Coordinates of C-alpha atoms in Angstrom, one line a residue:
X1 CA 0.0 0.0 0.0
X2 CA 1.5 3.2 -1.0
X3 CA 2.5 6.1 1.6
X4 CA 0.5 8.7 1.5
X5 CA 2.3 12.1 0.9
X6 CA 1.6 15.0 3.2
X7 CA 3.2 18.7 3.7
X8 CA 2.5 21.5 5.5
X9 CA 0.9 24.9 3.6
X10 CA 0.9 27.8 5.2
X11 CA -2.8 29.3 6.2
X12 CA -1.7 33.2 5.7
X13 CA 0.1 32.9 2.4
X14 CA -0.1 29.5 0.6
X15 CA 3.6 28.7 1.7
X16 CA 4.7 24.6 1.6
X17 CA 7.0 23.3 3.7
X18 CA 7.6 19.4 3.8
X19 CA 7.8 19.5 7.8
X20 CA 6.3 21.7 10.4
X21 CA 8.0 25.0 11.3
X22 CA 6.8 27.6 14.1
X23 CA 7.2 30.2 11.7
X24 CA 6.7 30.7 8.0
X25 CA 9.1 31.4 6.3
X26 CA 7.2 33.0 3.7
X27 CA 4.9 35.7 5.2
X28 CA 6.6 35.3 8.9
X29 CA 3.3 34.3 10.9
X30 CA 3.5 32.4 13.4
X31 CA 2.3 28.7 13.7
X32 CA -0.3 28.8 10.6
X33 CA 1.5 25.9 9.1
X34 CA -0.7 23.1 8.6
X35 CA -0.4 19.3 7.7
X36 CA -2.3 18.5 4.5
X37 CA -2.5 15.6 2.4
X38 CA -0.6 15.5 -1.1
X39 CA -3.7 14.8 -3.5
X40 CA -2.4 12.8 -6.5
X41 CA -1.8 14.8 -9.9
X42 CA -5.0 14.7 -12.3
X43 CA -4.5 14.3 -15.9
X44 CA -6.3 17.7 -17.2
X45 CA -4.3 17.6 -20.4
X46 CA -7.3 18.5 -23.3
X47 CA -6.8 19.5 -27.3
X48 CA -5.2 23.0 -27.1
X49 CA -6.1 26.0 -29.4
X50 CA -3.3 27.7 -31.0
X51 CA -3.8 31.8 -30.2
X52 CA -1.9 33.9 -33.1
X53 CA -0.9 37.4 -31.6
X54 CA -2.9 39.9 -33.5
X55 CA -3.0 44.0 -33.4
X56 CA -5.2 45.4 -30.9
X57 CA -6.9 47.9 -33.2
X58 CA -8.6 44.8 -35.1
X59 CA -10.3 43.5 -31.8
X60 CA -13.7 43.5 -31.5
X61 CA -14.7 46.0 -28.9
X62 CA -17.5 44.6 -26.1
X63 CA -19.3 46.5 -23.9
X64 CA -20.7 44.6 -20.6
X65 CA -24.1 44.2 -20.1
X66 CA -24.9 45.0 -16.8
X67 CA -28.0 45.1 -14.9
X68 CA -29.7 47.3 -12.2
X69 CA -29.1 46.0 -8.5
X70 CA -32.3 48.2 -7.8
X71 CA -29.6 49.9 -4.8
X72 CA -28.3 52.7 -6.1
X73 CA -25.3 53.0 -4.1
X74 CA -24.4 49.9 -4.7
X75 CA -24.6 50.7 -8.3
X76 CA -22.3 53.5 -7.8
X77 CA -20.1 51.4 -6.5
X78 CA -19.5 48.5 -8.8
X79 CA -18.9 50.6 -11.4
X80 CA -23.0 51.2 -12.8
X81 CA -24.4 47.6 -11.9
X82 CA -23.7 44.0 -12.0
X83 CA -22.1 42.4 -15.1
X84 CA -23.6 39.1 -15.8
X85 CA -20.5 36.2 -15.2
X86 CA -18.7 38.6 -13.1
X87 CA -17.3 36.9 -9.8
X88 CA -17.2 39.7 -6.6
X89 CA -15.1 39.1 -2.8
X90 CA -17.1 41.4 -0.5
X91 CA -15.0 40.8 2.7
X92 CA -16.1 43.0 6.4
X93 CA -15.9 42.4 10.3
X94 CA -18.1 40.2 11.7
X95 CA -21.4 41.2 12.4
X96 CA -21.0 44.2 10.2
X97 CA -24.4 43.7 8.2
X98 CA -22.6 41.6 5.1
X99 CA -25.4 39.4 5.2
X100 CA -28.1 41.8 5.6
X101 CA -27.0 43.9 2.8
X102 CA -26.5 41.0 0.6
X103 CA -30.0 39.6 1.3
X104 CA -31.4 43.3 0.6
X105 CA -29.6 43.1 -2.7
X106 CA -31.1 39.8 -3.6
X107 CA -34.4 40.9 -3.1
X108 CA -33.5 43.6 -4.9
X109 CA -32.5 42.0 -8.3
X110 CA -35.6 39.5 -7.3
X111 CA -38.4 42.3 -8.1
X112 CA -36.6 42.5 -11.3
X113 CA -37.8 39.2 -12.2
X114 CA -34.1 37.7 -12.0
X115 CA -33.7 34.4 -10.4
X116 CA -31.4 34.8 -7.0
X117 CA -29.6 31.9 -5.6
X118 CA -28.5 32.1 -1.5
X119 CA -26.2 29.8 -0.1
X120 CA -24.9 29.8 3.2
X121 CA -22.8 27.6 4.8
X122 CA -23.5 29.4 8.5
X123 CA -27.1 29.6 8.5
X124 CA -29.6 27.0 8.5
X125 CA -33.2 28.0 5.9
X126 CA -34.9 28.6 8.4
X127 CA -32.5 31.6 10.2
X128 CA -32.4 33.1 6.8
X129 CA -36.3 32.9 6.2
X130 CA -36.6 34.7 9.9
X131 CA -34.3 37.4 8.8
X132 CA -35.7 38.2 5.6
X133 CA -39.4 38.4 7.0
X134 CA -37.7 41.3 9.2
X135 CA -35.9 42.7 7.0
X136 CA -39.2 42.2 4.2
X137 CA -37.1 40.8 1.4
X138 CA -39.4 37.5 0.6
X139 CA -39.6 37.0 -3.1
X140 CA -40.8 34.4 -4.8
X141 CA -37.3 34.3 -7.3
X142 CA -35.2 34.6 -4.1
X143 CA -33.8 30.6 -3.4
X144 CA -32.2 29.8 -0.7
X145 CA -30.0 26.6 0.4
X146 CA -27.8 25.7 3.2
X147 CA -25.0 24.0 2.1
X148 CA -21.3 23.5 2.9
X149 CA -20.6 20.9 -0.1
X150 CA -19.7 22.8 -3.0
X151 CA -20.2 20.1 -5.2
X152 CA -23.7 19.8 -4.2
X153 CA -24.0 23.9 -4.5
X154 CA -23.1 23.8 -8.0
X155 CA -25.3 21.0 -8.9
X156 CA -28.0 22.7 -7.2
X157 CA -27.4 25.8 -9.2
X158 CA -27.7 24.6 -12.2
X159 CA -31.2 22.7 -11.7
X160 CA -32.1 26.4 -10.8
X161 CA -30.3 28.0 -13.3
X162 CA -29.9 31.5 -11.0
X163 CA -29.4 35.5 -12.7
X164 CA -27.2 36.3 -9.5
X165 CA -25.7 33.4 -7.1
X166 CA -24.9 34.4 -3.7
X167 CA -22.3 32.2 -1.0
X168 CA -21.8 32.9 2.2
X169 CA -19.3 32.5 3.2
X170 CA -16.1 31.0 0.9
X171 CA -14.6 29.7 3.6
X172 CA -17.1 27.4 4.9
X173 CA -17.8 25.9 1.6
X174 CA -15.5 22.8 0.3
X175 CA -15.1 20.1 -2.0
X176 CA -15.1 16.5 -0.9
X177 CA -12.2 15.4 -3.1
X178 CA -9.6 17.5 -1.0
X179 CA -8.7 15.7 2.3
X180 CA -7.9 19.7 3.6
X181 CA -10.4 21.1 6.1
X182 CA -12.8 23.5 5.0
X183 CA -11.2 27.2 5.4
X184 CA -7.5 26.3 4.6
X185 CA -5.8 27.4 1.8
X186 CA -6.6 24.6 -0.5
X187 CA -9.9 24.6 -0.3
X188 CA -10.0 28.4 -0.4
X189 CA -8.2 28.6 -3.6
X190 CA -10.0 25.1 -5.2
X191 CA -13.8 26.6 -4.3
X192 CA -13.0 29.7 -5.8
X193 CA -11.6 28.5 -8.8
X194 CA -14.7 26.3 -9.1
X195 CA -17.2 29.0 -8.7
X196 CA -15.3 31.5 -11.4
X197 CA -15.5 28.7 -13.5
X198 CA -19.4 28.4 -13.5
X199 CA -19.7 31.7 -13.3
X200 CA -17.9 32.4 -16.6
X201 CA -19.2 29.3 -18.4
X202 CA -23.2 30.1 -17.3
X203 CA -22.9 33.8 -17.0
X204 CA -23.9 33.9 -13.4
X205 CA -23.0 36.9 -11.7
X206 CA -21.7 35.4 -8.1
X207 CA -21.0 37.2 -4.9
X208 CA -18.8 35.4 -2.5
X209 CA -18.7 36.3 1.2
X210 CA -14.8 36.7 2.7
X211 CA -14.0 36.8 6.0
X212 CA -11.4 39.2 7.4
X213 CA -8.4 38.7 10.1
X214 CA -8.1 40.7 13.2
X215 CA -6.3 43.5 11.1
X216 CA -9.3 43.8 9.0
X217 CA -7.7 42.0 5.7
X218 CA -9.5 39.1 3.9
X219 CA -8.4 35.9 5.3
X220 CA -6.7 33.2 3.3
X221 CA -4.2 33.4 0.3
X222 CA -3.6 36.8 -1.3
X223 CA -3.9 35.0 -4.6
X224 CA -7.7 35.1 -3.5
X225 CA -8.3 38.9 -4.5
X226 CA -6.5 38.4 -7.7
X227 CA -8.6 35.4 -8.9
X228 CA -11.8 37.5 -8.8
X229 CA -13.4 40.6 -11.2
X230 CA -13.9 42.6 -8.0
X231 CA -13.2 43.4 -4.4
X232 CA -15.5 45.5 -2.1
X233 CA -15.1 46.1 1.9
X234 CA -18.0 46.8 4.4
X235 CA -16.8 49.3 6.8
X236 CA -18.1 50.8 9.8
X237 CA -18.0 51.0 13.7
X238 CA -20.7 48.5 15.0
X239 CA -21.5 50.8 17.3
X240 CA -22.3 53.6 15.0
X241 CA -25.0 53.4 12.5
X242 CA -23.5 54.3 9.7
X243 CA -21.9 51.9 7.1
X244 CA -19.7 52.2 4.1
X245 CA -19.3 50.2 0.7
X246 CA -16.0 50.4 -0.6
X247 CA -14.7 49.3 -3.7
X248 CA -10.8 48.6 -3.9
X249 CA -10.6 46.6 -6.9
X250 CA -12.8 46.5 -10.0
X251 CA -12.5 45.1 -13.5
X252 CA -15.2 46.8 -15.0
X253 CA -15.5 50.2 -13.1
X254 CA -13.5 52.8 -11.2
X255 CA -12.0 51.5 -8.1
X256 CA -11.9 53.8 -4.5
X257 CA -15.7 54.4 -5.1
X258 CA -17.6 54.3 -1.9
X259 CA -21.2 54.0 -0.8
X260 CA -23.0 54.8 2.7
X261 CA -25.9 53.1 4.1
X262 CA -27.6 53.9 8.0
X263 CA -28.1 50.7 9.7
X264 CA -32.0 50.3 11.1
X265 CA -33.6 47.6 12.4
X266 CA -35.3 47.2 9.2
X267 CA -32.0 47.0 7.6
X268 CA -29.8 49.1 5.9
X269 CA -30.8 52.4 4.4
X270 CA -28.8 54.0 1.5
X271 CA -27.6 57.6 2.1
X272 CA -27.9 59.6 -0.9
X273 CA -26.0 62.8 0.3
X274 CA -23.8 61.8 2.8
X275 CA -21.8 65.1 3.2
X276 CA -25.0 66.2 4.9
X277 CA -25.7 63.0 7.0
X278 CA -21.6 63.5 8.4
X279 CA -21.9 67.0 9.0
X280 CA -25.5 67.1 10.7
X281 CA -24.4 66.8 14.3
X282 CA -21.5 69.3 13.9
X283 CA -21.4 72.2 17.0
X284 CA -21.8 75.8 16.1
X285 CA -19.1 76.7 17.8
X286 CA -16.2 74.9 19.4
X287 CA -12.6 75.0 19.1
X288 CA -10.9 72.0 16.9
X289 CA -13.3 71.5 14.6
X290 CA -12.7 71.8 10.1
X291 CA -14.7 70.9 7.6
X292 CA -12.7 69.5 4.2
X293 CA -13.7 68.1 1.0
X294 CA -12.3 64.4 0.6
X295 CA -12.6 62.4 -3.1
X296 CA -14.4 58.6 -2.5
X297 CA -13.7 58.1 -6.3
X298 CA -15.6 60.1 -8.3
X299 CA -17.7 61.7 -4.8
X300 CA -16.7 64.8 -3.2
X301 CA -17.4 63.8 0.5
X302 CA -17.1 66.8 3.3
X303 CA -16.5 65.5 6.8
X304 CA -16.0 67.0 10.0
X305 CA -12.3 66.8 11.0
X306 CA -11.9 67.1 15.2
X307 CA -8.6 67.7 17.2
X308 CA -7.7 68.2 20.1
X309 CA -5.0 69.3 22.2
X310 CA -3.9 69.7 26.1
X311 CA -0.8 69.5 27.9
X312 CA 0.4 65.9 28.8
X313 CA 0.6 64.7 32.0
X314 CA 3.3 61.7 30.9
X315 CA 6.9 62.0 30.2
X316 CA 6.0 61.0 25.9
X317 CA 3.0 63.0 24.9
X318 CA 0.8 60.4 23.3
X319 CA -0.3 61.0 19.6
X320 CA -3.9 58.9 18.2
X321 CA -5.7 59.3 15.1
X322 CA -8.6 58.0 14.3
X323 CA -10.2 57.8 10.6
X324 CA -6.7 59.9 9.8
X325 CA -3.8 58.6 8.6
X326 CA -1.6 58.3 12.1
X327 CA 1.7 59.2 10.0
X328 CA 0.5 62.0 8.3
X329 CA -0.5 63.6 11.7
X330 CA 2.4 63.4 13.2
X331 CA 4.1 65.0 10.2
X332 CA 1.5 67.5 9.9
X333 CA 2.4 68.4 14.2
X334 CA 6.3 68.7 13.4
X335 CA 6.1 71.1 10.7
X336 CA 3.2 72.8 13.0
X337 CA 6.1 73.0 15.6
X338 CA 8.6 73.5 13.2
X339 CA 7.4 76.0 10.8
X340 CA 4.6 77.8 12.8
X341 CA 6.2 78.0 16.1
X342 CA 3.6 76.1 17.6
X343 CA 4.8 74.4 20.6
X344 CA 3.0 71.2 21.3
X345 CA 6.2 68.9 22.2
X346 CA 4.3 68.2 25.7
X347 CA 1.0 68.3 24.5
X348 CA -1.5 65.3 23.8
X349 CA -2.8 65.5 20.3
X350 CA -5.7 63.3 19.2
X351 CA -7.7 63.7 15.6
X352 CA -10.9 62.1 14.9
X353 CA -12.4 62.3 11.3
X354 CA -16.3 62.1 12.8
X355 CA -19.2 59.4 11.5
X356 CA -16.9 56.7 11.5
X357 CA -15.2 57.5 7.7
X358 CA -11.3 57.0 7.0
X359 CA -9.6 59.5 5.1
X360 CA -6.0 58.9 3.4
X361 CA -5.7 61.5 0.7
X362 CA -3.1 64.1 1.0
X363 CA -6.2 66.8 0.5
X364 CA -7.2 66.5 4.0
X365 CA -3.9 68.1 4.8
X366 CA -4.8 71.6 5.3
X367 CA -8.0 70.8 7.4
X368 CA -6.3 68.6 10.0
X369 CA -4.3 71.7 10.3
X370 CA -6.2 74.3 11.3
X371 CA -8.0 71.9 13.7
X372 CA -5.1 71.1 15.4
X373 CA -4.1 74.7 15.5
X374 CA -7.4 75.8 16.7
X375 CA -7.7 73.4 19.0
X376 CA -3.9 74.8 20.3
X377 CA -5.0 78.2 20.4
X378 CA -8.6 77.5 21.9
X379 CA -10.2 79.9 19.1
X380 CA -12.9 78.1 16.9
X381 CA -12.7 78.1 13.5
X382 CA -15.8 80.2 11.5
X383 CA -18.5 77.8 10.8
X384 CA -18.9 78.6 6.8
X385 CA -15.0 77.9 6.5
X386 CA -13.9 75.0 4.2
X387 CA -10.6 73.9 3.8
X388 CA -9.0 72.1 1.1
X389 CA -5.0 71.4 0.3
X390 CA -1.9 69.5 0.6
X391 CA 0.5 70.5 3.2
X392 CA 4.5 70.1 2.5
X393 CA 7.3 69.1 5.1
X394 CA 8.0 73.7 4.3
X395 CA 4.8 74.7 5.5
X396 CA 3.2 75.1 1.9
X397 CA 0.4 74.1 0.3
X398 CA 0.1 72.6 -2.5
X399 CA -2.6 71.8 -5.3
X400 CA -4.9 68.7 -5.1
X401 CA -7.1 66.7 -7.8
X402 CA -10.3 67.5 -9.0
X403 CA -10.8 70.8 -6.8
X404 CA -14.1 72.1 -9.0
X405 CA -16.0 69.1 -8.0
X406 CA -15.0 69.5 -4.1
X407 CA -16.1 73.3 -4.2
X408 CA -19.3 72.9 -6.1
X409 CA -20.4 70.4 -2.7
X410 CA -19.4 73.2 -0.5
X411 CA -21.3 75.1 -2.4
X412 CA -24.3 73.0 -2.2
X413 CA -24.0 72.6 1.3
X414 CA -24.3 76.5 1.7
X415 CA -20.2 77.3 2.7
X416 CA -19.4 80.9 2.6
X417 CA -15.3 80.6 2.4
X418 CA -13.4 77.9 0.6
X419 CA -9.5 77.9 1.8
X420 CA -7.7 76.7 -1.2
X421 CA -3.7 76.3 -2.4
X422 CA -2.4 79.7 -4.2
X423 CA -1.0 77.7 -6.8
X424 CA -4.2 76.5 -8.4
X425 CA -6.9 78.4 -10.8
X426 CA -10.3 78.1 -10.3
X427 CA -11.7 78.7 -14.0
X428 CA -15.3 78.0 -12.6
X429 CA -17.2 80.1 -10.9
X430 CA -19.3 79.9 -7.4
X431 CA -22.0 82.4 -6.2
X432 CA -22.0 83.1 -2.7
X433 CA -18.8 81.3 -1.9
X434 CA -15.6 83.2 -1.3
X435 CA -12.5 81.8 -2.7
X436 CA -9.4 82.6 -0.5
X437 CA -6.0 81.1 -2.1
X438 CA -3.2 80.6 0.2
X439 CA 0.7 79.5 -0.3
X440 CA 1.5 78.5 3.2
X441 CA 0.0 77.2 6.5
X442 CA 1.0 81.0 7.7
X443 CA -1.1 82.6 5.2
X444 CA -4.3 80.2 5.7
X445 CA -3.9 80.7 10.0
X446 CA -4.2 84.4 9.1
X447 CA -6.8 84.4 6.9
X448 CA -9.1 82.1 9.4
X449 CA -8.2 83.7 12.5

């Protein structure tokens, strides 16, 4: 009887070792190796077509077909709807709503007389039925099995022959033939390979549900995201209502595009102006508060940037931001120091970007700023004041993207002042707003205070 062959695969990245190690050696984690069992090589060898290079001007162009999810934000995001045969990772902490917003979409594309296909592999039928009878998404079109045997989803799918195919979660699904438990890297990579497969061959748009690690990235192998046509992330605090839809990868759309939705106990509720919703509980008057215009994608977004500062009471003044990018704060408090002669080398200095949103773009510069100055100075900032611009490692400010589209929202939103880098020209013009250009973080604390 012959041996049978085993080696150890890392659970993080994918990497084999032929005995155990504490460590991989590949991505560094600590014990994630795992003992699996060599499965024997399959003959897959079929009559090859010969492809002939050819110049790109003589292809055939093809535009996607996509269909309505009837959620508009979700629209936005993937790019202007769902491309039949498409396969999309939608990964979030647990407990975040993915299921709720995926069972709202299926209900959805149901009114729209498209067969809908929900698996889950965590819920029983009847858990599902009692959640959609809350959440009043039963439809006659909308299917819905409980099963971890991949094998038997796909059979099952095509007696039903679905529009849109929904599983729930890709790591509780396998296939019998692999001796690896459900959730390791084998059977991560195998199931999804399988469902891209039919989803390509029948033109079934799929959505598969990706669990995340405890530093909010998708679990299993990174070769995961690059197997599929898109990625999206649910966002949000769980203790806030507020939820986001972000799109970081996208074969047939923009990527960075995002989408907020208010969490009810009806479900989730998508927030057509959000700039108003973020900015609805801001305080007249208060030191440490700025308003700036962020870009999610194609959206201007204004948000309410807080900061505060107060003398420490520890030998190392601590330093937290939250929603901000941490290293971009703490440049943004040594040219402060530096530049401005603001002394805050035994001062706390906390930012918080309020409603829960994370902002990365250098735009957001100038904002987090003048908060953290007026928060220094305990003088509030005027309530019609927006500010937009990049701040340098010199003090100046310098131009950012698409600045049009960022003041026509401050427009709409009824701002008075838009602070703006010198160096850019404004060809467009706004009634009732004041433009004020400014070349350094000296020019744009004189102008405010």
């Amino acid at each position: 009887m012959a041996k049978t062959k085993t080696q150890y695969v890392c659970q993080a990245c994918g990497h084999i070792e032929i005995k155990w190690m504490g460590r991989c050696p590949g991505c560094g984690e600590w014990n994630t190796l795992v003992e699996e069992t060599v499965a024997p090589m399959r003959s897959t060898a079929v009559a090859a077509t010969k492809a002939s290079p050819q110049p790109i001007q003589s292809i055939p162009a093809q535009t996607e077909q996509r269909f309505q999810t009837g959620m508009t934000e979700c629209d936005w995001v993937l790019g202007g709807g769902i491309v039949p045969g498409s396969l999309v990772l939608i990964g979030g902490d647990p407990g975040i709503g993915k299921s709720t917003l995926l069972l709202q979409l299926s209900q959805a594309i149901a009114s729209q007389q498209k067969r809908v296909l929900y698996v889950s592999g965590e819920e029983s039928a009847s858990q599902i039925k009692l959640r959609a009878e809350r959440l009043g998404t039963v439809h006659d079109e909308l299917y819905v099995l409980a099963e971890t045997d991949l094998d038997l989803v796909i059979e099952s799918a095509m007696q039903v022959k679905p529009d849109f195919l929904i599983v729930d979660s890709i790591q509780t699904v396998f296939r019998p033939s692999l001796t690896s438990a459900p959730g390791s890297v084998a059977q991560v990579r195998e199931c999804t390979g399988m469902l891209l497969r039919v989803a390509k061959s029948h033109n079934i748009a799929t959505f598969i549900v990706g669990h995340v690690t405890k530093d909010g990235a998708l679990a299993g192998p990174r070769m995961l995201e690059h197997m599929v046509d898109a990625v999206l992330y649910f966002e949000g605090e769980r203790h806030h209502m507020y939820r986001v839809l972000r799109a970081v990868k996208n074969r047939f759309g923009s990527t960075n595009e995002l989408a907020v939705f208010e969490m009810h106990d009806n479900g989730l509720q998508e927030v057509s102006n959000p700039s108003l919703l973020f900015l609805s509980e801001r305080q007249t008057i208060v030191p440490g508060s700025a308003v700036v215009a962020a870009m999610e994608g194609r959206r201007p977004l204004l948000l309410e940037v807080q900061a505060l500062v107060a003398p420490t009471g520890f030998a190392t003044p601590r330093r937290m931001a939250t929603g901000a990018d941490y290293t971009r704060v703490n440049m943004l408090l040594a040219v402060l120091e530096r530049r401005m002669g603001m002394q805050v080398q035994a001062c706390d200095a906390y930012v918080n970007v309020a409603g829960g949103v994370r902002v990365d773009e250098p735009a957001v510069d100038l904002g987090i700023a003048m908060a953290l100055v007026s928060s220094h100075r305990d003088r509030p900032l005027a309530r019609g004041d927006i500010y937009i611009g990049e701040v340098g490692l010199t003090g100046e400010v310098r131009t950012v993207t698409r600045l049009a589209e960022r003041l026509r929202e401050a427009q709409k939103l009824g701002f008075q002042r838009c602070v703006i880098p010198a160096g850019q020209t404004v060809t467009e013009s706004f009634p009732g707003v004041e433009i004020v250009p400014v070349q350094t973080l000296q020019d744009a604390m004189l102008r405010a205070f």
